[in-house]
mmCIF file of C-alpha atoms and ligand atoms in Angstrom:
data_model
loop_
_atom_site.group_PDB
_atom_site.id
_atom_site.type_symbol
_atom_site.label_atom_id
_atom_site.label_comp_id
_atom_site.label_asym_id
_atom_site.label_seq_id
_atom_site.Cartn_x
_atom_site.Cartn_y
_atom_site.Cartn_z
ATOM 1 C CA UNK A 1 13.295 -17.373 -15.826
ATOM 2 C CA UNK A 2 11.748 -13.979 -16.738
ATOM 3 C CA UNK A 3 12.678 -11.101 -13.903
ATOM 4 C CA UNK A 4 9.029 -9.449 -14.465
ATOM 5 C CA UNK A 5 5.662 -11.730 -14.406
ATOM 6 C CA UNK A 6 3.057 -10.163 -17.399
ATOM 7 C CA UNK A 7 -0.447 -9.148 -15.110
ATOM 8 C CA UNK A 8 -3.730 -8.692 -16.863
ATOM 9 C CA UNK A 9 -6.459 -6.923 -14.075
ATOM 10 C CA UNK A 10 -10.087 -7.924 -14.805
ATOM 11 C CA UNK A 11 -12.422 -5.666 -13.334
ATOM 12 C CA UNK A 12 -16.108 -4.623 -14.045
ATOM 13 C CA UNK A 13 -16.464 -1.459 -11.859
ATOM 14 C CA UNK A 14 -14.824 1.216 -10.098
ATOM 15 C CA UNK A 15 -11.680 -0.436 -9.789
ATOM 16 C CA UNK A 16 -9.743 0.502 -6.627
ATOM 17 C CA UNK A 17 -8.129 -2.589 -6.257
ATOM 18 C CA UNK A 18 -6.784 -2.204 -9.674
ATOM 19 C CA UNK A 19 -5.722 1.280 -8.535
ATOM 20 C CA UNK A 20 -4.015 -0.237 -4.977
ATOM 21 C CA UNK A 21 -2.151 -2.642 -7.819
ATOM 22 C CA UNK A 22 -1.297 0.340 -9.809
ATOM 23 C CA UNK A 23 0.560 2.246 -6.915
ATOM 24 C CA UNK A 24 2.111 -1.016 -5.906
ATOM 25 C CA UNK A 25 3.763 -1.084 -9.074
ATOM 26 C CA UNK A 26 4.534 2.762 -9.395
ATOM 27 C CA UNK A 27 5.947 2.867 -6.090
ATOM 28 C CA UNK A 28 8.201 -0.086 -6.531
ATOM 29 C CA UNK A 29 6.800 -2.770 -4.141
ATOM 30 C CA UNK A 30 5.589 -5.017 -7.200
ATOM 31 C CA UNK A 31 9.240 -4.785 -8.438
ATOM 32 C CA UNK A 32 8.658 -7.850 -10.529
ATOM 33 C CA UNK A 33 4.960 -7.449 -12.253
ATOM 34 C CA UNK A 34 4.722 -5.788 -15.481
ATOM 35 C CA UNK A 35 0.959 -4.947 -15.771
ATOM 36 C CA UNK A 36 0.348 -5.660 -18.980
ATOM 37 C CA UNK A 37 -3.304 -5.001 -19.927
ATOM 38 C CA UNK A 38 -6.677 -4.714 -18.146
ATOM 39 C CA UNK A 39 -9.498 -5.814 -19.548
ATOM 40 C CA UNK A 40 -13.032 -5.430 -18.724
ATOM 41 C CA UNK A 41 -16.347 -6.545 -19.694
ATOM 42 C CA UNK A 42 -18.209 -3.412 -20.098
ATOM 43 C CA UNK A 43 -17.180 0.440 -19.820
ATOM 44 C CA UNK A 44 -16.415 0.276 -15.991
ATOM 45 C CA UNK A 45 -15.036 3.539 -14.494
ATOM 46 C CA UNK A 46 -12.299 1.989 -13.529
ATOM 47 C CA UNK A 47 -10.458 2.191 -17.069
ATOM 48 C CA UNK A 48 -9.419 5.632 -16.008
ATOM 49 C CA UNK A 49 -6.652 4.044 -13.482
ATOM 50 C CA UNK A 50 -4.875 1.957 -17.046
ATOM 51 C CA UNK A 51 -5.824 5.465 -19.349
ATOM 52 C CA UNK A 52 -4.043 7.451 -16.497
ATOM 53 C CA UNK A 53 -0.868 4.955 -16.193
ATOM 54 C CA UNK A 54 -0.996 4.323 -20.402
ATOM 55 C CA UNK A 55 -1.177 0.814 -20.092
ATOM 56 C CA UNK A 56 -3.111 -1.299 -22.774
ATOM 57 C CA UNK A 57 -6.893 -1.543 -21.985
ATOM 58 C CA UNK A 58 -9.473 -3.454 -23.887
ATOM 59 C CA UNK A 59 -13.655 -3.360 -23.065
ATOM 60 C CA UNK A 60 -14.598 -6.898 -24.291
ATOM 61 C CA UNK A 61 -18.613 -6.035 -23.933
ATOM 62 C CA UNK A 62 -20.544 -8.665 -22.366
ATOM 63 C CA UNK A 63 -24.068 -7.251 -23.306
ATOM 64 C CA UNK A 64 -23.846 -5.865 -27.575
ATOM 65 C CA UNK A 65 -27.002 -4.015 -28.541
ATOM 66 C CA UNK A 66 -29.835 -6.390 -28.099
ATOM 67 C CA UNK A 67 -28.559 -9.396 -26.576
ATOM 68 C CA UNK A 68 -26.015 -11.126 -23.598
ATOM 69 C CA UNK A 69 -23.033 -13.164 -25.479
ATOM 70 C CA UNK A 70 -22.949 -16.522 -23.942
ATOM 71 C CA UNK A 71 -20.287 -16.908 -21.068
ATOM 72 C CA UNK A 72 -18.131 -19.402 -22.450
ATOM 73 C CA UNK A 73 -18.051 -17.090 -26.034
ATOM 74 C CA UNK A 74 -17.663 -14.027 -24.079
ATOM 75 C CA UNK A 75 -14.497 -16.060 -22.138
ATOM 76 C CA UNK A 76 -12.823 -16.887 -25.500
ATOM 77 C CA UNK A 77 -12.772 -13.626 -26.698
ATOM 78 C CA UNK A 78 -10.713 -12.240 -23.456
ATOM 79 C CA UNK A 79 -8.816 -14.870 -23.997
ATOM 80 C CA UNK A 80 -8.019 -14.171 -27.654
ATOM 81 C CA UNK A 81 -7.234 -10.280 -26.165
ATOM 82 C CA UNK A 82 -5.071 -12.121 -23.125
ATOM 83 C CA UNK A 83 -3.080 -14.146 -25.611
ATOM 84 C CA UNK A 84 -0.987 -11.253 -27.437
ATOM 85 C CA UNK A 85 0.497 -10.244 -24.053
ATOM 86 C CA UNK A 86 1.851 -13.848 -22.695
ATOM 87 C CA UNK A 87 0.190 -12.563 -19.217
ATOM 88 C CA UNK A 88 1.471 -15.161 -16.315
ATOM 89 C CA UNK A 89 -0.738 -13.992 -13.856
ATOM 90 C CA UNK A 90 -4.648 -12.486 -14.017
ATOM 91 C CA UNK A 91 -6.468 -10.725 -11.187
ATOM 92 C CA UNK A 92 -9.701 -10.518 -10.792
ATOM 93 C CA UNK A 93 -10.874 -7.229 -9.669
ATOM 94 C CA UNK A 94 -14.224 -6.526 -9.077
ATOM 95 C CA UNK A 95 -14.673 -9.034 -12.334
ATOM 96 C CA UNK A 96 -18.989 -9.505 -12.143
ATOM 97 C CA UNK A 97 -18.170 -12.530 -14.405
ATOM 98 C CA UNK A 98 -17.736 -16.302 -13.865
ATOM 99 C CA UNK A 99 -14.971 -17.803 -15.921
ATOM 100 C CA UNK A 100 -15.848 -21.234 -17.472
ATOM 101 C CA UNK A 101 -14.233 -24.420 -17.488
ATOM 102 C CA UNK A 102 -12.232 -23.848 -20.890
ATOM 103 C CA UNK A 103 -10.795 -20.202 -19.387
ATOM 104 C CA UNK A 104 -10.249 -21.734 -15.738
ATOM 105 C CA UNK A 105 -7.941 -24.729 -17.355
ATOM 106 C CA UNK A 106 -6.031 -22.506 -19.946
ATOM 107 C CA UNK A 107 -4.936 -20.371 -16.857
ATOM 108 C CA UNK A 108 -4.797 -23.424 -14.145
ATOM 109 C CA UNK A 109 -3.473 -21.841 -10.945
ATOM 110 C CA UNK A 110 -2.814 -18.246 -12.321
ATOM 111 C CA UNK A 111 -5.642 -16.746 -12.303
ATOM 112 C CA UNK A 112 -6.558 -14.860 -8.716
ATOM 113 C CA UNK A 113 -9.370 -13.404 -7.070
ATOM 114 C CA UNK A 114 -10.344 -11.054 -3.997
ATOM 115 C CA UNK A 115 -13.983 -11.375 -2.223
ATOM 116 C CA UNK A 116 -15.145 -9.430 0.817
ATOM 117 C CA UNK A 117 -15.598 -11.987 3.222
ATOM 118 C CA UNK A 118 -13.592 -14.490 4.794
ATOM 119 C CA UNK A 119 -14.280 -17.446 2.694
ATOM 120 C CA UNK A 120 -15.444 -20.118 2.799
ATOM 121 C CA UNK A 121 -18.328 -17.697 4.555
ATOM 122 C CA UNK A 122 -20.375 -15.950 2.542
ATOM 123 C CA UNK A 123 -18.793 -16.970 -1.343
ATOM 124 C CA UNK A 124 -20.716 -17.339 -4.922
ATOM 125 C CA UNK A 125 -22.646 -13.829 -4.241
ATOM 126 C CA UNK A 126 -21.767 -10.320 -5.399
ATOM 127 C CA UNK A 127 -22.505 -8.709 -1.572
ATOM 128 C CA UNK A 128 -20.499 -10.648 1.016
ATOM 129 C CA UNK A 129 -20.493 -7.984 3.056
ATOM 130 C CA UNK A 130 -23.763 -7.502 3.287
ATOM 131 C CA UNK A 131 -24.497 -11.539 3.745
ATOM 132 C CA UNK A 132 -22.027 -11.558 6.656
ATOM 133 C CA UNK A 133 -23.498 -8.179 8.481
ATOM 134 C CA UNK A 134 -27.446 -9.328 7.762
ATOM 135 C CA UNK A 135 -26.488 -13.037 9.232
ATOM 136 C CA UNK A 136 -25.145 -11.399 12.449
ATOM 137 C CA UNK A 137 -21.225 -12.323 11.734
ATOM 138 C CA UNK A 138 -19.116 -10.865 14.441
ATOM 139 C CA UNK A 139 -15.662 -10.994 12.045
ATOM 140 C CA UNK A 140 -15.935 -10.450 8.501
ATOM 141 C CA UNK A 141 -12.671 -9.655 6.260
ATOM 142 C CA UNK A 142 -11.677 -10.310 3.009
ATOM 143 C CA UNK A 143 -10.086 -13.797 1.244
ATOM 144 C CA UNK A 144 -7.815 -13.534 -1.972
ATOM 145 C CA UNK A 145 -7.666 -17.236 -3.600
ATOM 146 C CA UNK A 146 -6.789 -18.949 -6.479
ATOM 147 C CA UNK A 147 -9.667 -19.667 -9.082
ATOM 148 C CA UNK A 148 -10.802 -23.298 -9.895
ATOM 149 C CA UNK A 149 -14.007 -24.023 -11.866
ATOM 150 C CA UNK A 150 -16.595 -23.306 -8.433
ATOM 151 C CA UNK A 151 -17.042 -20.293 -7.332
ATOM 152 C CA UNK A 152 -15.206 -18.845 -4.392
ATOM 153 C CA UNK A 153 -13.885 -21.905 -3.169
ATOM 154 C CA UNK A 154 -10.158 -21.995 -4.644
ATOM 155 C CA UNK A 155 -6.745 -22.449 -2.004
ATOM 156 C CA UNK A 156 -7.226 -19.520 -0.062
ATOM 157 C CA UNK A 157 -3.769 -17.166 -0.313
ATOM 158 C CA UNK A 158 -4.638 -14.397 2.419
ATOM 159 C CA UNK A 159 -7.004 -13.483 3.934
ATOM 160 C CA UNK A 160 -7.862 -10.642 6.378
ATOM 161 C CA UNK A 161 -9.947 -10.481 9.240
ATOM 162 C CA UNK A 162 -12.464 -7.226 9.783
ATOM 163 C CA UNK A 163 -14.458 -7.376 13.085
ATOM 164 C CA UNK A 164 -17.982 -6.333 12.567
ATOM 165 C CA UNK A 165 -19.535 -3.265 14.420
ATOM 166 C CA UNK A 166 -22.686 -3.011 15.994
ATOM 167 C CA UNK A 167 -23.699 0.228 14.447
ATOM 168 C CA UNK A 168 -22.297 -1.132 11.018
ATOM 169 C CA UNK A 169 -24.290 -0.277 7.598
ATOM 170 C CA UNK A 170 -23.212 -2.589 4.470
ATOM 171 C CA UNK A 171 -21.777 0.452 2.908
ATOM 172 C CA UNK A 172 -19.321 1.159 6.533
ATOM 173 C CA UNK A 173 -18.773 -2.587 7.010
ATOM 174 C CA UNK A 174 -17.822 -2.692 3.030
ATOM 175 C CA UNK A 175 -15.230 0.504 3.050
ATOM 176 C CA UNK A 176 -13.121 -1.233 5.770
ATOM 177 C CA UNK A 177 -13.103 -4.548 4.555
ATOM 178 C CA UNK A 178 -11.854 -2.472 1.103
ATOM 179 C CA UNK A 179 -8.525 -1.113 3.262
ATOM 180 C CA UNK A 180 -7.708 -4.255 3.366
ATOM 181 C CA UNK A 181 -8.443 -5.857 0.581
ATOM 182 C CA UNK A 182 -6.198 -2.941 -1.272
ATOM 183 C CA UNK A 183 -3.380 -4.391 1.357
ATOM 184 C CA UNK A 184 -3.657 -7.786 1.068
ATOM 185 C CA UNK A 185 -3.836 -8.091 -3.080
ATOM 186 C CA UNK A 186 -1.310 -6.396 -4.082
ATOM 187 C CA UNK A 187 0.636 -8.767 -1.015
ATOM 188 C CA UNK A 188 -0.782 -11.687 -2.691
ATOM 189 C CA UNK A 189 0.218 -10.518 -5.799
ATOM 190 C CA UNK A 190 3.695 -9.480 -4.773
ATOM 191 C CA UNK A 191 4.230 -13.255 -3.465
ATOM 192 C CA UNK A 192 3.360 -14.672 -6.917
ATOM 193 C CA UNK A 193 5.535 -12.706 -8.062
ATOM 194 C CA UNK A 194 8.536 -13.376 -6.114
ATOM 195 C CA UNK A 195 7.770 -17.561 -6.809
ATOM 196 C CA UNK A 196 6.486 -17.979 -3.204
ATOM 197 C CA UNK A 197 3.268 -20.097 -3.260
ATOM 198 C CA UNK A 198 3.073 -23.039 -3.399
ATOM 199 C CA UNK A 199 -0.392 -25.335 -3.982
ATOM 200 C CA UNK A 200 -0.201 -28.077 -1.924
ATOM 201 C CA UNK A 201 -4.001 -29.994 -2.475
ATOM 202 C CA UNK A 202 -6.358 -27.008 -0.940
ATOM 203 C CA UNK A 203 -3.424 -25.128 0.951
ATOM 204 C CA UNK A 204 -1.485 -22.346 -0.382
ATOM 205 C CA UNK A 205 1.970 -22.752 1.239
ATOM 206 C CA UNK A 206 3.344 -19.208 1.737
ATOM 207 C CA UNK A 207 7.205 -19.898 1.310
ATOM 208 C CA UNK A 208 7.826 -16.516 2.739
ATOM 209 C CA UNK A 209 11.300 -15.041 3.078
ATOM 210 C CA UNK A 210 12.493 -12.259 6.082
ATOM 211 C CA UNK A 211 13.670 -8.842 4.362
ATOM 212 C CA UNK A 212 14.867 -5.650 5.327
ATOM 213 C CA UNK A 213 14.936 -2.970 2.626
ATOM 214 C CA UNK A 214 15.694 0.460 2.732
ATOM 215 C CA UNK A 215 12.809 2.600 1.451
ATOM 216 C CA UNK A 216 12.672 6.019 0.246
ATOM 217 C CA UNK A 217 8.349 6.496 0.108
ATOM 218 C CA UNK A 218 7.709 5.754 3.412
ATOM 219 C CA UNK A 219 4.550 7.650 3.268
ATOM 220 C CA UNK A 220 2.937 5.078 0.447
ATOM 221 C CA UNK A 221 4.221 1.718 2.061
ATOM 222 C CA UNK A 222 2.664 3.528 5.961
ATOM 223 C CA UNK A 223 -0.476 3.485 3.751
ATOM 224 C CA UNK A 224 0.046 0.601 2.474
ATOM 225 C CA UNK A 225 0.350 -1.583 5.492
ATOM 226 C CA UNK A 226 -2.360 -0.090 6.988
ATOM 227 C CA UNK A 227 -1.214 2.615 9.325
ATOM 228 C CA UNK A 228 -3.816 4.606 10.673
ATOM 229 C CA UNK A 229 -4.042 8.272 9.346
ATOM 230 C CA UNK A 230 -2.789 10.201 12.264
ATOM 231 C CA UNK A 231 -0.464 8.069 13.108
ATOM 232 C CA UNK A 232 1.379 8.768 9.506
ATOM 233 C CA UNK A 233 1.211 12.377 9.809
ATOM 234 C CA UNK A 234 3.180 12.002 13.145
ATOM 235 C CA UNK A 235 5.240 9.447 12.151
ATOM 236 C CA UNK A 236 6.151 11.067 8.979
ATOM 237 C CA UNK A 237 7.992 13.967 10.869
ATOM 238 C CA UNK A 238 10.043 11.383 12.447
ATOM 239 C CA UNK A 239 11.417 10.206 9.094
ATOM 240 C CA UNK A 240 12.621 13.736 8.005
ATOM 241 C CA UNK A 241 16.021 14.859 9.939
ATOM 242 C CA UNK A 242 16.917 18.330 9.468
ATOM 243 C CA UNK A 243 20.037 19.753 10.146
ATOM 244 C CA UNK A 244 20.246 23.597 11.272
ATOM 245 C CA UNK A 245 23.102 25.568 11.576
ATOM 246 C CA UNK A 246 23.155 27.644 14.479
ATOM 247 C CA UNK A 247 25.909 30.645 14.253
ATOM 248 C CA UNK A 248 27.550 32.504 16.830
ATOM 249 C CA UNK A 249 27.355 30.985 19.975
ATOM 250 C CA UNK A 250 30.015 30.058 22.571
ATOM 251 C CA UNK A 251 31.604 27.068 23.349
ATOM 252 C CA UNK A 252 29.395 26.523 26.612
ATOM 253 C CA UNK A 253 26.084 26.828 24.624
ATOM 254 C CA UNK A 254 27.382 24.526 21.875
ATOM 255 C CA UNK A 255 28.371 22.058 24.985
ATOM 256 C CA UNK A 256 24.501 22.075 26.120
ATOM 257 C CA UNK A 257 23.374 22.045 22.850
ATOM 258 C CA UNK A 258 25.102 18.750 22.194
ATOM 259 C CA UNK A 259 23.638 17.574 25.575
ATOM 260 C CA UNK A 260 20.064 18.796 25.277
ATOM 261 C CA UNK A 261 19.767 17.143 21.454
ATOM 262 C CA UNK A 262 21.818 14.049 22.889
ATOM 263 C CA UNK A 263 19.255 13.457 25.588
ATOM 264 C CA UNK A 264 16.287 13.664 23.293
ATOM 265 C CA UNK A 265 18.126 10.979 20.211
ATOM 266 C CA UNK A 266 19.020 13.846 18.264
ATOM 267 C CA UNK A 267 22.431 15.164 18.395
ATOM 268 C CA UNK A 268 24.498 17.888 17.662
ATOM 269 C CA UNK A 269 28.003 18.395 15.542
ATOM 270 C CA UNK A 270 29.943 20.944 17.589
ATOM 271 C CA UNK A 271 33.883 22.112 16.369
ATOM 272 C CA UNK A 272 36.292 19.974 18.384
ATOM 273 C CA UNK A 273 37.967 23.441 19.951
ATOM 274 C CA UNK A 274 34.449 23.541 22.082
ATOM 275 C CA UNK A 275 36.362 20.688 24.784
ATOM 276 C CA UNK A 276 38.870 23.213 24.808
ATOM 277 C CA UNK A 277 36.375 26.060 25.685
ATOM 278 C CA UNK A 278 39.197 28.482 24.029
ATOM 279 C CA UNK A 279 37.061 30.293 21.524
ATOM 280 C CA UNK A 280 34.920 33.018 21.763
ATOM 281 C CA UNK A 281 31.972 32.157 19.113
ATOM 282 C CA UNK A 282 31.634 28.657 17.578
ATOM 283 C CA UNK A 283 28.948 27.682 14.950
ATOM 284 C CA UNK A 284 26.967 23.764 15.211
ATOM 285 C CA UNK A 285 24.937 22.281 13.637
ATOM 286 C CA UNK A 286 21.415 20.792 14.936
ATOM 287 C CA UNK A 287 20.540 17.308 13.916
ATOM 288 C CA UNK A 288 16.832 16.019 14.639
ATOM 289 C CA UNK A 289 13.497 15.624 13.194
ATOM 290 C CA UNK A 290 10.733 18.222 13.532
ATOM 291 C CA UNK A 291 9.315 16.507 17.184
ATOM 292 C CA UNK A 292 12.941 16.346 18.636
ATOM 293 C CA UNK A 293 13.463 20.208 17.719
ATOM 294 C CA UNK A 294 9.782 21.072 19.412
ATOM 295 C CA UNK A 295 11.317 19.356 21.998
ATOM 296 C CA UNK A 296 14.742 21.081 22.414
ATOM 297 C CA UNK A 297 12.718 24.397 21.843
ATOM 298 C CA UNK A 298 10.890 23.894 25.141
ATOM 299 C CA UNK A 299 13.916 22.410 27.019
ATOM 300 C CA UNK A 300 15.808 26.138 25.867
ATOM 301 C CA UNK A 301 13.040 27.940 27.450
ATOM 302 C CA UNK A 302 14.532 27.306 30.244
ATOM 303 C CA UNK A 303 18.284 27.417 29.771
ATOM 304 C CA UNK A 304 20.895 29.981 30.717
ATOM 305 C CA UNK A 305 23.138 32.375 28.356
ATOM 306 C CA UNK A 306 21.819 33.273 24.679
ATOM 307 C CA UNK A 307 19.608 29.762 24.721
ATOM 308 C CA UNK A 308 16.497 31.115 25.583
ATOM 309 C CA UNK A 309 16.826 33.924 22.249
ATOM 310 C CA UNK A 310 18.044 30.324 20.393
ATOM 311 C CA UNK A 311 14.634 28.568 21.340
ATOM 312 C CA UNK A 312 12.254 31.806 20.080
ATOM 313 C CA UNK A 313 14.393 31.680 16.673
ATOM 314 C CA UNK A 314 13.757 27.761 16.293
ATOM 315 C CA UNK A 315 10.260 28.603 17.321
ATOM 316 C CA UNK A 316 9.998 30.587 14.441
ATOM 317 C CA UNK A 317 11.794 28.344 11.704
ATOM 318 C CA UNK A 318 9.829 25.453 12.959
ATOM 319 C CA UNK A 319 6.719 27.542 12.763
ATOM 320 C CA UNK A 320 7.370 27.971 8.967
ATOM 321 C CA UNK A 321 8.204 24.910 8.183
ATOM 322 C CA UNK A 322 5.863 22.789 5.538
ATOM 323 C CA UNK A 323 5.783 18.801 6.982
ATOM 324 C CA UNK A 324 5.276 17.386 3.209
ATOM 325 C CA UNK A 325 4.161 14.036 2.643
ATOM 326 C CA UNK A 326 6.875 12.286 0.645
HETATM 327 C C1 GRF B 401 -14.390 -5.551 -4.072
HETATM 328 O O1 GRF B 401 -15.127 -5.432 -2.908
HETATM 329 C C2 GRF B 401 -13.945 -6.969 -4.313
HETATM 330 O O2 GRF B 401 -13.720 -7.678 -3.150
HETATM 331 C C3 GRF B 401 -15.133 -7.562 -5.039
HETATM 332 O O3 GRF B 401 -15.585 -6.525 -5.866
HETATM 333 C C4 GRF B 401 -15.227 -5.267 -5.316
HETATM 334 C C5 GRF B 401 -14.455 -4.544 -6.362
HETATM 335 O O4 GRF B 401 -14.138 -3.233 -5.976
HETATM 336 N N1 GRF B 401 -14.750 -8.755 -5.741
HETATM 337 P P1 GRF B 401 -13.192 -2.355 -6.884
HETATM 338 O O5 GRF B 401 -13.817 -2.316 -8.275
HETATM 339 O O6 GRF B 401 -11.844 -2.987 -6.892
HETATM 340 O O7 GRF B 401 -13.187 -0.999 -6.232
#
């Protein structure tokens, strides 16, 4: 068995689910797609995302100069482009175009799609969103599924569910039904991938498998699952430990350092002689993120000896440092 699956994207527009795929892949999540080539049917902006990544990309024009190529010729063609990468797996994203019968059965159960509603509500149109809001849906979400011949009504993979807001325009409802739909494909995608659905008659049998993986870009995969903004930003600072050394200070303070950094899950290395209390300056070193040294600057404010000069000089470094993303 191969270790990567080949991907071809479809898409006909802007293409951020083709992006969402992209950084999936960059950042190591879709560990086993290769994409291979996207292909659309006319000169949609989202070609940049396959220029910028220098994958193969192919415009297989649906409308030439004075007339509309028939969909089942049009269908061939991408499929003559599809055939020179021996692609396992095609996503549709943002495709405008319905694949016929002889492009459905060539790519039986490997060919996906994502729609913005939570099928089978609101399918076979090109503005679920705005189907769902105008009918007075309370939840509206998004549905990736396999393709058969109909339209929208393939074994469902995932789906996600987006409650509906009073105040909601189709362009509001639409942009947060898309933060999910840029979570859940690449998911989808990522299960194909690893050999984990299964189609039994209409059901998709997710044959999922628990993992625990150590990660190095927590920001993306934060994004990725759909953590709120502000909540990265904070969280972020508790994924970066610093360590600061903190020279010339006795025994005693190094004793309440250790205590102060213990009591907030931080800590603090200290020389073993400090037990011993026989030396007159000692060096240690801080260990804590950014929020656990905020907080051991305020708890210093308040503490006896040289501590209080300690907490302005932590104020200061912490002041200056730059909380980066990555
Ligand atoms: C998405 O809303 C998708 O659900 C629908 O078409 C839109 C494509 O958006 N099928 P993008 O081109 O991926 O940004």
């Amino acid at each position: 068995m191969k270790s990567k699956i080949n991907l071809a994207v479809l898409i006909s527009g802007r293409g951020s689910n083709l992006k969402a795929i992209i950084n999936a892949i960059k950042s190591g999540y879709l560990d086993k797609v290769d994409l291979k080539v996207v292909v659309a049917n006319k000169d949609a902006p989202g070609l940049q995302y396959a220029k910028e990544l220098g994958c193969s990309y192919h415009v297989v024009p649906r409308i030439v100069p004075g007339k509309k190529i028939p969909k089942e010729e049009h269908d061939r063609k991408v499929m003559e482009v599809l055939e020179k990468y021996d692609i396992d797996l095609i996503a549709l994203a943002g495709y405008d175009q319905i694949l016929q019968k002889e492009f459905v059965n060539r790519y039986k159960w490997k060919i996906m799609n994502i729609h913005p509603s939570l099928l089978p509500s609101f399918g076979g149109t090109l503005h679920g969103q705005k189907d769902a809001l105008d009918y007075g849906a309370k939840i509206s979400g998004c549905t990736v599924h396999f393709i058969e011949e109909d339209v929208d009504t393939g074994p469902i993979i995932i789906q996600a569910a987006v409650p509906v807001k009073d105040d909601d325009t189709p362009e509001t409802l639409a942009n947060r039904i898309l933060e999910h739909e840029h979570i859940i494909y690449p998911k989808a995608i990522k299960l194909f991938s690893e050999n984990r659905l299964k189609i039994v008659g209409r059901k998709v049998i997710v044959k999922g498998e628990l993992n625990a993986s150590f990660i190095s870009d927590a920001a993306y995969h934060m994004k990725r699952i759909g953590v709120e903004e502000n909540a990265i930003k904070h969280l972020l600072e508790k994924c970066r430990v610093y360590t600061v050394l903190v020279e010339n200070i006795t025994p005693r303070e190094a004793m309440i350092l250790k205590q102060e950094m213990l009591s907030i899950g931080g800590d603090c290395a200290v020389p073993k002689e400090c037990i011993l209390n026989n030396l007159v300056f000692v060096d240690a070193i801080l260990i804590g993120n950014s929020i656990q040294l905020k907080l051991l600057v305020n708890k210093l404010e308040n503490q006896v000896f040289n501590l209080t000069k300690l907490a302005e000089k932590l104020e200061e470094n912490l002041a200056n440092l730059k909380i980066t993303d990555d």
